[in-house]
Amino acid sequence: MINLLLIRDTFSKDSTIGELFINGERFCDTLENPWLDNQRNISCIPEGEYPVRLRLARESATRDYLHLLIQDVPNRDYILFHRGNFPKDTSGCILLGQGTQQDVVNNSTLAMDLVMKEILNLGAENINLIIKNKKFWYAISSVVVPALVTYLGVDQSTATELYHAILVLIVGQGIADVAKK
């Protein structure tokens, strides 16, 4: 199974910026529309867990490259991970980038290529996406990260990386438990 974790961490009236992790490793930044009650083409999708599949260029009228299709989104269709840099490029989808500014992701083609290469290297099947807003995870990290610094004697950066790895393990175990049912 390939576990994608998108943690949204910056919210403005025009966009939502986050980070995408693949099997616990941070891969890139994301840009989505702001939350507008899941309205088509103008809102990001709800937090939750979604199956994802590869979508070939020939399946798309607008994307001439391999990309990802997020499935089973309530009241929405054709939600993709794709290239783009600005909120106007999203149409309700998730843009990938390397580096961010206010309402912008940079180097989208590079980020998309790196993500797709990793997913292909991992077998490109059984892809699961979990989307969480950082507000909850930030509150937890404000307790866990200092504890890791104190009890393990590591620096802040290492403690933050450990926290993300622990989070992905917990989420991954939850996914495995659900799959067993």
XYZ file of N, CA, C and O in Angstrom:
724
model
N 0.846 -1.191 0.000
C 0.000 0.000 0.000
C 0.883 1.243 0.000
O 1.916 1.276 0.649
N 0.460 2.233 -0.736
C 1.140 3.529 -0.771
C 0.280 4.509 0.022
O -0.889 4.715 -0.310
N 0.865 5.079 1.064
C 0.128 6.012 1.916
C 0.537 7.446 1.613
O 1.700 7.808 1.778
N -0.427 8.226 1.163
C -0.231 9.655 0.960
C -0.877 10.374 2.137
O -2.014 10.068 2.494
N -0.170 11.297 2.719
C -0.708 12.110 3.811
C -0.540 13.566 3.420
O 0.579 14.020 3.170
N -1.642 14.283 3.322
C -1.608 15.709 3.021
C -1.998 16.444 4.296
O -3.102 16.259 4.801
N -1.070 17.237 4.806
C -1.348 18.036 5.994
C -1.432 19.488 5.556
O -0.439 20.085 5.133
N -2.638 20.031 5.647
C -2.872 21.436 5.300
C -2.436 22.305 6.472
O -2.850 22.068 7.600
N -1.612 23.327 6.166
C -1.096 24.117 7.281
C -1.210 25.623 7.147
O -1.001 26.345 8.109
N -1.546 26.129 5.985
C -1.660 27.577 5.793
C -2.969 27.862 5.068
O -3.201 27.340 3.977
N -3.779 28.706 5.687
C -5.125 28.955 5.181
C -5.298 30.446 4.922
O -5.042 31.262 5.804
N -5.711 30.803 3.712
C -6.007 32.199 3.397
C -7.372 32.249 2.712
O -7.970 31.217 2.432
N -7.828 33.448 2.404
C -9.122 33.566 1.727
C -9.055 33.048 0.295
O -10.065 32.704 -0.300
N -7.835 32.941 -0.258
C -7.675 32.521 -1.651
C -7.133 31.115 -1.841
O -7.247 30.557 -2.937
N -6.508 30.538 -0.794
C -5.892 29.228 -0.992
C -5.685 28.483 0.317
O -5.822 29.047 1.402
N -5.336 27.221 0.152
C -4.927 26.349 1.253
C -3.609 25.715 0.840
O -3.526 25.101 -0.229
N -2.585 25.884 1.659
C -1.267 25.332 1.361
C -0.980 24.219 2.363
O -1.347 24.301 3.531
N -0.325 23.166 1.881
C -0.001 22.045 2.760
C 1.263 21.340 2.316
O 2.006 21.820 1.451
N 1.490 20.179 2.944
C 2.640 19.346 2.639
C 2.148 17.937 2.325
O 1.248 17.437 3.001
N 2.763 17.299 1.333
C 2.413 15.934 0.963
C 3.536 14.998 1.375
O 4.705 15.229 1.043
N 3.154 13.938 2.096
C 4.076 12.899 2.528
C 3.724 11.612 1.802
O 2.543 11.288 1.640
N 4.739 10.860 1.384
C 4.533 9.550 0.778
C 5.223 8.533 1.677
O 6.442 8.595 1.873
N 4.425 7.633 2.235
C 4.936 6.625 3.170
C 5.852 7.248 4.229
O 6.905 6.717 4.556
N 5.428 8.388 4.744
C 6.135 9.025 5.847
C 7.218 10.000 5.467
O 7.748 10.700 6.320
N 7.556 10.077 4.187
C 8.606 10.987 3.745
C 7.984 12.214 3.091
O 7.152 12.104 2.198
N 8.425 13.392 3.547
C 7.907 14.630 2.961
C 8.406 14.737 1.533
O 9.590 14.615 1.261
N 7.454 14.954 0.604
C 7.821 15.004 -0.802
C 7.678 16.388 -1.405
O 8.497 16.791 -2.213
N 6.621 17.100 -1.077
C 6.425 18.374 -1.749
C 5.366 19.198 -1.026
O 4.766 18.761 -0.046
N 5.166 20.393 -1.553
C 4.116 21.297 -1.060
C 2.870 21.110 -1.923
O 2.943 20.593 -3.040
N 1.747 21.544 -1.372
C 0.483 21.481 -2.111
C -0.215 22.833 -2.061
O -0.009 23.615 -1.132
N -1.045 23.078 -3.057
C -1.880 24.275 -3.092
C -3.277 23.845 -3.530
O -3.427 23.120 -4.518
N -4.274 24.284 -2.773
C -5.667 23.996 -3.084
C -6.466 25.284 -2.948
O -5.985 26.278 -2.410
N -7.710 25.209 -3.376
C -8.637 26.302 -3.115
C -8.876 26.387 -1.611
O -8.624 25.439 -0.876
N -9.430 27.504 -1.129
C -9.829 27.567 0.277
C -11.046 26.673 0.511
O -11.674 26.209 -0.453
N -11.369 26.432 1.769
C -12.563 25.646 2.090
C -13.793 26.520 1.872
O -13.968 27.548 2.533
N -14.635 26.129 0.935
C -15.897 26.817 0.649
C -17.004 25.773 0.566
O -17.679 25.626 -0.465
N -17.150 25.001 1.633
C -18.218 24.006 1.776
C -18.258 22.977 0.644
O -19.326 22.573 0.208
N -17.093 22.589 0.164
C -16.975 21.539 -0.845
C -17.678 21.879 -2.158
O -18.086 20.990 -2.902
N -17.801 23.151 -2.481
C -18.430 23.546 -3.740
C -17.511 23.194 -4.914
O -16.305 23.420 -4.860
N -18.124 22.672 -5.966
C -17.361 22.267 -7.149
C -16.532 23.422 -7.716
O -17.016 24.546 -7.815
N -15.304 23.108 -8.071
C -14.371 24.004 -8.773
C -13.851 25.181 -7.966
O -12.949 25.873 -8.431
N -14.405 25.463 -6.789
C -13.942 26.641 -6.031
C -13.536 26.313 -4.602
O -13.054 27.188 -3.877
N -13.722 25.066 -4.163
C -13.401 24.676 -2.791
C -12.431 23.503 -2.789
O -12.461 22.652 -3.686
N -11.587 23.450 -1.759
C -10.824 22.227 -1.544
C -11.791 21.134 -1.089
O -12.937 21.424 -0.723
N -11.355 19.904 -1.155
C -12.217 18.792 -0.758
C -12.157 18.615 0.765
O -11.243 19.108 1.412
N -13.133 17.911 1.338
C -13.149 17.732 2.793
C -11.956 16.913 3.293
O -11.406 16.079 2.573
N -11.590 17.163 4.551
C -10.647 16.284 5.214
C -11.212 14.879 5.143
O -12.422 14.686 5.117
N -10.351 13.882 5.125
C -10.837 12.513 5.109
C -9.847 11.578 4.473
O -8.682 11.924 4.237
N -10.329 10.385 4.172
C -9.520 9.327 3.587
C -10.126 8.929 2.244
O -11.337 8.710 2.155
N -9.269 8.845 1.227
C -9.740 8.606 -0.126
C -8.826 7.614 -0.857
O -7.599 7.711 -0.748
N -9.418 6.725 -1.651
C -8.585 5.930 -2.559
C -8.117 6.813 -3.716
O -8.804 7.764 -4.103
N -6.953 6.492 -4.238
C -6.349 7.264 -5.330
C -5.868 6.266 -6.377
O -5.439 5.163 -6.041
N -5.943 6.658 -7.636
C -5.398 5.809 -8.694
C -4.643 6.661 -9.712
O -4.861 7.863 -9.831
N -3.743 5.984 -10.428
C -3.071 6.642 -11.550
C -4.099 6.971 -12.615
O -5.035 6.211 -12.847
N -3.905 8.083 -13.262
C -4.758 8.458 -14.392
C -3.836 8.805 -15.552
O -3.006 9.713 -15.456
N -3.986 8.071 -16.622
C -3.136 8.245 -17.790
C -3.525 9.494 -18.569
O -4.686 9.914 -18.550
N -2.576 10.044 -19.294
C -2.834 11.241 -20.099
C -3.978 11.007 -21.085
O -4.819 11.886 -21.288
N -4.052 9.825 -21.646
C -5.096 9.553 -22.651
C -6.507 9.525 -22.042
O -7.488 9.602 -22.760
N -6.606 9.428 -20.711
C -7.911 9.454 -20.043
C -8.413 10.880 -19.819
O -9.539 11.077 -19.394
N -7.555 11.850 -20.073
C -7.872 13.239 -19.743
C -7.930 14.104 -20.987
O -7.098 13.976 -21.885
N -8.886 15.009 -20.995
C -8.971 15.975 -22.094
C -8.066 17.181 -21.848
O -7.788 17.946 -22.768
N -7.597 17.357 -20.593
C -6.850 18.573 -20.261
C -5.437 18.322 -19.738
O -4.645 19.253 -19.693
N -5.103 17.111 -19.350
C -3.777 16.812 -18.774
C -3.044 15.858 -19.702
O -3.486 14.729 -19.901
N -1.915 16.296 -20.261
C -1.170 15.464 -21.209
C 0.011 14.759 -20.535
O 1.051 14.534 -21.139
N -0.154 14.418 -19.266
C 0.890 13.742 -18.496
C 0.215 12.843 -17.455
O -0.953 13.028 -17.124
N 0.958 11.887 -16.959
C 0.470 10.988 -15.919
C 0.184 11.782 -14.656
O 0.985 12.630 -14.249
N -0.971 11.538 -14.048
C -1.336 12.258 -12.831
C -2.175 11.336 -11.954
O -2.332 10.156 -12.251
N -2.687 11.860 -10.842
C -3.440 11.053 -9.885
C -4.882 11.518 -9.793
O -5.145 12.724 -9.761
N -5.786 10.552 -9.704
C -7.216 10.818 -9.550
C -7.639 10.404 -8.147
O -7.433 9.255 -7.749
N -8.221 11.325 -7.405
C -8.738 11.048 -6.065
C -10.176 10.591 -6.226
O -10.988 11.277 -6.843
N -10.489 9.433 -5.671
C -11.797 8.830 -5.868
C -12.676 8.979 -4.619
O -12.191 9.234 -3.525
N -13.963 8.785 -4.824
C -14.948 8.740 -3.734
C -15.022 10.025 -2.911
O -15.279 9.993 -1.710
N -14.805 11.159 -3.558
C -14.957 12.449 -2.870
C -16.447 12.794 -2.872
O -17.073 12.806 -3.933
N -17.032 13.045 -1.700
C -18.471 13.330 -1.646
C -18.868 14.496 -2.558
O -18.255 15.567 -2.520
N -19.863 14.258 -3.403
C -20.445 15.277 -4.280
C -19.458 15.920 -5.252
O -19.691 17.034 -5.717
N -18.357 15.219 -5.548
C -17.349 15.769 -6.460
C -16.832 14.662 -7.372
O -16.810 13.495 -6.997
N -16.389 15.056 -8.551
C -15.794 14.139 -9.515
C -14.507 14.744 -10.063
O -14.340 15.968 -10.083
N -13.638 13.883 -10.541
C -12.414 14.289 -11.219
C -11.565 15.252 -10.395
O -11.086 16.271 -10.889
N -11.355 14.903 -9.148
C -10.418 15.653 -8.302
C -9.042 15.034 -8.527
O -8.840 13.846 -8.329
N -8.105 15.854 -8.960
C -6.789 15.382 -9.376
C -5.671 15.977 -8.540
O -5.812 17.061 -7.981
N -4.541 15.295 -8.515
C -3.251 15.907 -8.197
C -2.683 16.273 -9.560
O -2.527 15.399 -10.430
N -2.361 17.557 -9.769
C -1.811 17.940 -11.071
C -0.923 19.169 -10.942
O -0.743 19.719 -9.859
N -0.370 19.579 -12.069
C 0.528 20.738 -12.122
C -0.269 22.034 -12.048
O -1.410 22.096 -12.480
N 0.393 23.058 -11.558
C -0.173 24.400 -11.500
C 0.490 25.162 -10.373
O 1.094 24.565 -9.478
N 0.372 26.480 -10.411
C 1.072 27.301 -9.428
C 0.168 28.216 -8.604
O 0.577 28.654 -7.529
N -1.018 28.505 -9.091
C -1.863 29.520 -8.468
C -3.265 28.977 -8.189
O -3.697 28.021 -8.844
N -4.002 29.611 -7.287
C -5.376 29.152 -7.019
C -6.228 29.045 -8.276
O -7.042 28.122 -8.382
N -6.022 29.918 -9.244
C -6.812 29.872 -10.480
C -6.568 28.582 -11.265
O -7.379 28.193 -12.101
N -5.452 27.892 -10.979
C -5.105 26.663 -11.691
C -5.740 25.412 -11.076
O -5.663 24.337 -11.664
N -6.346 25.535 -9.893
C -6.751 24.332 -9.167
C -8.077 23.741 -9.621
O -8.212 22.527 -9.683
N -9.079 24.554 -9.851
C -10.439 24.067 -10.170
C -10.900 23.000 -9.182
O -11.508 22.007 -9.562
N -10.553 23.182 -7.920
C -10.957 22.236 -6.889
C -9.996 21.081 -6.695
O -10.213 20.231 -5.840
N -8.934 21.027 -7.476
C -7.960 19.935 -7.394
C -6.795 20.316 -6.475
O -6.791 21.368 -5.855
N -5.787 19.441 -6.412
C -4.612 19.657 -5.576
C -3.404 19.837 -6.485
O -3.076 18.955 -7.290
N -2.752 20.982 -6.364
C -1.548 21.279 -7.134
C -0.324 20.876 -6.322
O -0.311 21.023 -5.097
N 0.703 20.395 -6.995
C 1.945 20.017 -6.337
C 3.031 21.016 -6.684
O 3.079 21.527 -7.805
N 3.912 21.301 -5.718
C 4.999 22.235 -5.953
C 6.162 22.003 -5.015
O 6.057 21.255 -4.049
N 7.268 22.663 -5.319
C 8.456 22.655 -4.466
C 8.704 24.100 -4.056
O 9.173 24.893 -4.843
N 8.329 24.440 -2.827
C 8.447 25.803 -2.338
C 7.125 26.538 -2.468
O 6.351 26.263 -3.387
N 6.886 27.432 -1.521
C 5.634 28.186 -1.518
C 5.879 29.653 -1.227
O 6.907 30.031 -0.678
N 4.907 30.438 -1.621
C 4.769 31.836 -1.244
C 3.294 32.010 -0.928
O 2.522 31.051 -1.050
N 2.885 33.200 -0.562
C 1.470 33.447 -0.294
C 0.647 33.071 -1.527
O 0.840 33.639 -2.598
N -0.229 32.074 -1.382
C -1.145 31.639 -2.444
C -0.445 31.140 -3.707
O -1.000 31.216 -4.800
N 0.779 30.594 -3.564
C 1.546 30.118 -4.715
C 2.350 28.880 -4.324
O 2.901 28.823 -3.232
N 2.412 27.883 -5.235
C 3.433 26.834 -5.153
C 4.353 26.988 -6.355
O 3.904 27.319 -7.448
N 5.632 26.746 -6.141
C 6.639 26.894 -7.188
C 7.047 25.525 -7.730
O 6.808 24.500 -7.090
N 7.692 25.530 -8.887
C 8.302 24.322 -9.464
C 7.331 23.149 -9.531
O 7.653 22.022 -9.149
N 6.149 23.398 -10.031
C 5.103 22.389 -10.043
C 5.429 21.183 -10.922
O 5.158 20.035 -10.544
N 6.007 21.417 -12.081
C 6.338 20.302 -12.973
C 7.352 19.374 -12.315
O 7.198 18.143 -12.336
N 8.366 19.944 -11.684
C 9.367 19.147 -10.977
C 8.713 18.322 -9.865
O 8.952 17.120 -9.743
N 7.882 18.966 -9.051
C 7.218 18.259 -7.945
C 6.339 17.135 -8.466
O 6.358 16.019 -7.930
N 5.577 17.398 -9.504
C 4.700 16.373 -10.075
C 5.522 15.197 -10.580
O 5.183 14.030 -10.325
N 6.616 15.490 -11.272
C 7.469 14.423 -11.799
C 8.072 13.586 -10.671
O 8.121 12.353 -10.760
N 8.530 14.226 -9.600
C 9.122 13.501 -8.470
C 8.093 12.616 -7.772
O 8.384 11.461 -7.425
N 6.900 13.134 -7.571
C 5.843 12.356 -6.917
C 5.459 11.164 -7.784
O 5.340 10.029 -7.295
N 5.263 11.388 -9.073
C 4.863 10.291 -9.947
C 5.969 9.232 -10.037
O 5.684 8.032 -10.035
N 7.224 9.655 -10.081
C 8.329 8.703 -10.125
C 8.322 7.840 -8.870
O 8.492 6.613 -8.958
N 8.123 8.440 -7.710
C 8.099 7.679 -6.459
C 6.923 6.713 -6.420
O 7.072 5.555 -6.016
N 5.773 7.161 -6.835
C 4.594 6.282 -6.824
C 4.796 5.114 -7.790
O 4.463 3.969 -7.463
N 5.355 5.374 -8.948
C 5.648 4.284 -9.886
C 6.678 3.319 -9.302
O 6.538 2.096 -9.423
N 7.701 3.864 -8.642
C 8.719 3.010 -8.012
C 8.126 2.129 -6.913
O 8.627 1.033 -6.657
N 7.064 2.605 -6.265
C 6.413 1.851 -5.188
C 5.347 0.882 -5.707
O 4.680 0.223 -4.923
N 5.165 0.819 -7.004
C 4.230 -0.135 -7.584
C 2.936 0.447 -8.094
O 2.169 -0.233 -8.770
N 2.630 1.679 -7.739
C 1.490 2.427 -8.287
C 0.133 1.765 -8.063
O -0.799 1.994 -8.824
N 0.006 0.933 -7.041
C -1.278 0.299 -6.730
C -1.600 0.503 -5.258
O -0.716 0.761 -4.443
N -2.883 0.335 -4.936
C -3.343 0.478 -3.544
C -2.855 1.789 -2.929
O -2.170 1.804 -1.913
N -3.214 2.887 -3.578
C -2.810 4.212 -3.110
C -3.932 4.770 -2.239
O -5.097 4.774 -2.641
N -3.571 5.229 -1.048
C -4.544 5.777 -0.109
C -4.112 7.177 0.301
O -2.934 7.408 0.577
N -5.048 8.101 0.309
C -4.780 9.490 0.693
C -5.552 9.822 1.964
O -6.751 9.560 2.051
N -4.848 10.412 2.919
C -5.497 10.981 4.098
C -5.195 12.470 4.098
O -4.039 12.880 3.948
N -6.243 13.276 4.238
C -6.102 14.728 4.300
C -6.496 15.184 5.700
O -7.583 14.855 6.184
N -5.606 15.945 6.332
C -5.858 16.492 7.663
C -5.468 17.963 7.685
O -4.504 18.362 7.033
N -6.214 18.743 8.429
C -5.827 20.125 8.664
C -4.858 20.159 9.834
O -5.056 19.478 10.837
N -3.822 20.960 9.715
C -2.747 20.979 10.704
C -3.194 21.501 12.059
O -2.523 21.248 13.049
N -4.304 22.180 12.124
C -4.726 22.730 13.411
C -4.710 21.647 14.486
O -4.164 21.832 15.553
N -5.288 20.482 14.192
C -5.309 19.380 15.146
C -3.902 18.830 15.361
O -3.435 18.671 16.478
N -3.199 18.548 14.252
C -1.876 17.944 14.348
C -0.873 18.921 14.940
O 0.065 18.521 15.628
N -1.065 20.213 14.714
C -0.173 21.209 15.291
C -0.314 21.230 16.810
O 0.666 21.328 17.534
N -1.538 21.116 17.287
C -1.761 21.087 18.730
C -1.051 19.888 19.351
O -0.406 20.010 20.398
N -1.147 18.747 18.723
C -0.471 17.560 19.240
C 1.045 17.726 19.152
O 1.776 17.398 20.087
N 1.529 18.268 18.031
C 2.978 18.410 17.865
C 3.573 19.371 18.881
O 4.727 19.230 19.266
N 2.771 20.336 19.330
C 3.285 21.297 20.316
C 3.594 20.620 21.653
O 4.316 21.172 22.471
N 3.066 19.418 21.862
C 3.376 18.640 23.056
C 4.429 17.578 22.750
O 5.399 17.406 23.489
N 4.253 16.871 21.627
C 5.115 15.733 21.302
C 6.535 16.173 20.947
O 7.515 15.586 21.436
N 6.686 17.186 20.090
C 8.018 17.595 19.639
C 8.894 18.036 20.812
O 10.032 17.555 20.939
N 8.428 18.920 21.721
C 9.283 19.264 22.869
C 9.622 18.052 23.748
O 10.735 17.959 24.281
N 8.682 17.115 23.860
C 8.963 15.904 24.646
C 10.074 15.090 23.989
O 10.957 14.560 24.681
N 10.051 14.985 22.666
C 11.110 14.267 21.963
C 12.464 14.959 22.148
O 13.484 14.299 22.350
N 12.466 16.288 22.096
C 13.701 17.041 22.308
C 14.238 16.758 23.714
O 15.421 16.461 23.903
N 13.349 16.806 24.700
C 13.755 16.622 26.090
C 14.218 15.199 26.378
O 15.297 14.983 26.931
N 13.400 14.230 26.013
C 13.667 12.852 26.420
C 14.646 12.108 25.519
O 15.303 11.166 25.968
N 14.740 12.504 24.263
C 15.677 11.836 23.367
C 16.958 12.641 23.154
O 17.918 12.135 22.585
N 16.932 13.910 23.566
C 18.108 14.752 23.420
C 18.444 15.097 21.982
O 19.608 15.314 21.646
N 17.420 15.156 21.123
C 17.639 15.514 19.721
C 17.275 16.983 19.503
O 16.612 17.596 20.340
N 17.709 17.533 18.362
C 17.365 18.926 18.073
C 15.926 19.032 17.566
O 15.272 18.031 17.281
N 15.442 20.257 17.462
C 14.052 20.528 17.063
C 13.717 19.934 15.697
O 12.662 19.345 15.503
N 14.622 20.088 14.741
C 14.387 19.583 13.390
C 14.250 18.056 13.383
O 13.340 17.503 12.759
N 15.141 17.377 14.068
C 15.079 15.917 14.157
C 13.803 15.476 14.865
O 13.144 14.520 14.450
N 13.446 16.186 15.943
C 12.222 15.855 16.677
C 10.994 16.024 15.789
O 10.070 15.204 15.831
N 10.974 17.067 14.978
C 9.851 17.285 14.063
C 9.774 16.168 13.031
O 8.692 15.655 12.736
N 10.911 15.758 12.487
C 10.930 14.645 11.526
C 10.450 13.350 12.193
O 9.701 12.579 11.591
N 10.881 13.109 13.424
C 10.415 11.928 14.164
C 8.911 11.983 14.376
O 8.215 10.973 14.225
N 8.408 13.144 14.734
C 6.962 13.304 14.937
C 6.203 12.957 13.659
O 5.221 12.227 13.696
N 6.665 13.466 12.520
C 5.998 13.164 11.250
C 6.050 11.662 10.959
O 5.068 11.082 10.490
N 7.185 11.027 11.232
C 7.307 9.583 11.003
C 6.352 8.806 11.912
O 5.691 7.859 11.478
N 6.267 9.213 13.175
C 5.348 8.561 14.122
C 3.909 8.747 13.655
O 3.110 7.808 13.674
N 3.582 9.953 13.229
C 2.229 10.246 12.744
C 1.866 9.353 11.564
O 0.780 8.773 11.523
N 2.782 9.210 10.623
C 2.515 8.375 9.459
C 2.372 6.909 9.862
O 1.519 6.196 9.340
N 3.180 6.449 10.815
C 3.037 5.072 11.301
C 1.669 4.844 11.939
O 1.023 3.829 11.706
N 1.228 5.805 12.743
C -0.084 5.694 13.388
C -1.190 5.669 12.337
O -2.077 4.822 12.365
N -1.111 6.605 11.398
C -2.122 6.671 10.339
C -2.077 5.401 9.499
O -3.114 4.810 9.183
N -0.869 4.944 9.162
C -0.729 3.727 8.377
C -1.305 2.512 9.079
O -1.962 1.673 8.469
N -1.092 2.421 10.397
C -1.660 1.303 11.153
C -3.183 1.389 11.160
O -3.870 0.381 11.056
N -3.711 2.598 11.273
C -5.159 2.772 11.221
C -5.723 2.321 9.889
O -6.765 1.659 9.829
N -5.016 2.649 8.820
C -5.448 2.214 7.489
C -5.407 0.696 7.393
O -6.341 0.061 6.894
N -4.329 0.091 7.901
C -4.212 -1.373 7.862
C -5.322 -2.028 8.674
O -5.896 -3.040 8.263
N -5.645 -1.451 9.831
C -6.718 -2.003 10.664
C -8.066 -1.932 9.945
O -8.855 -2.876 9.996
N -8.320 -0.812 9.278
C -9.574 -0.659 8.533
C -9.624 -1.659 7.387
O -10.664 -2.269 7.113
N -8.493 -1.847 6.704
C -8.439 -2.775 5.569
C -8.714 -4.213 5.997
O -9.232 -5.006 5.222
N -8.371 -4.578 7.231
C -8.583 -5.930 7.727
C -10.072 -6.228 7.944
O -10.472 -7.370 7.943
N -10.856 -5.178 8.156
C -12.279 -5.377 8.467
C -13.102 -5.727 7.284
O -12.933 -5.619 6.191
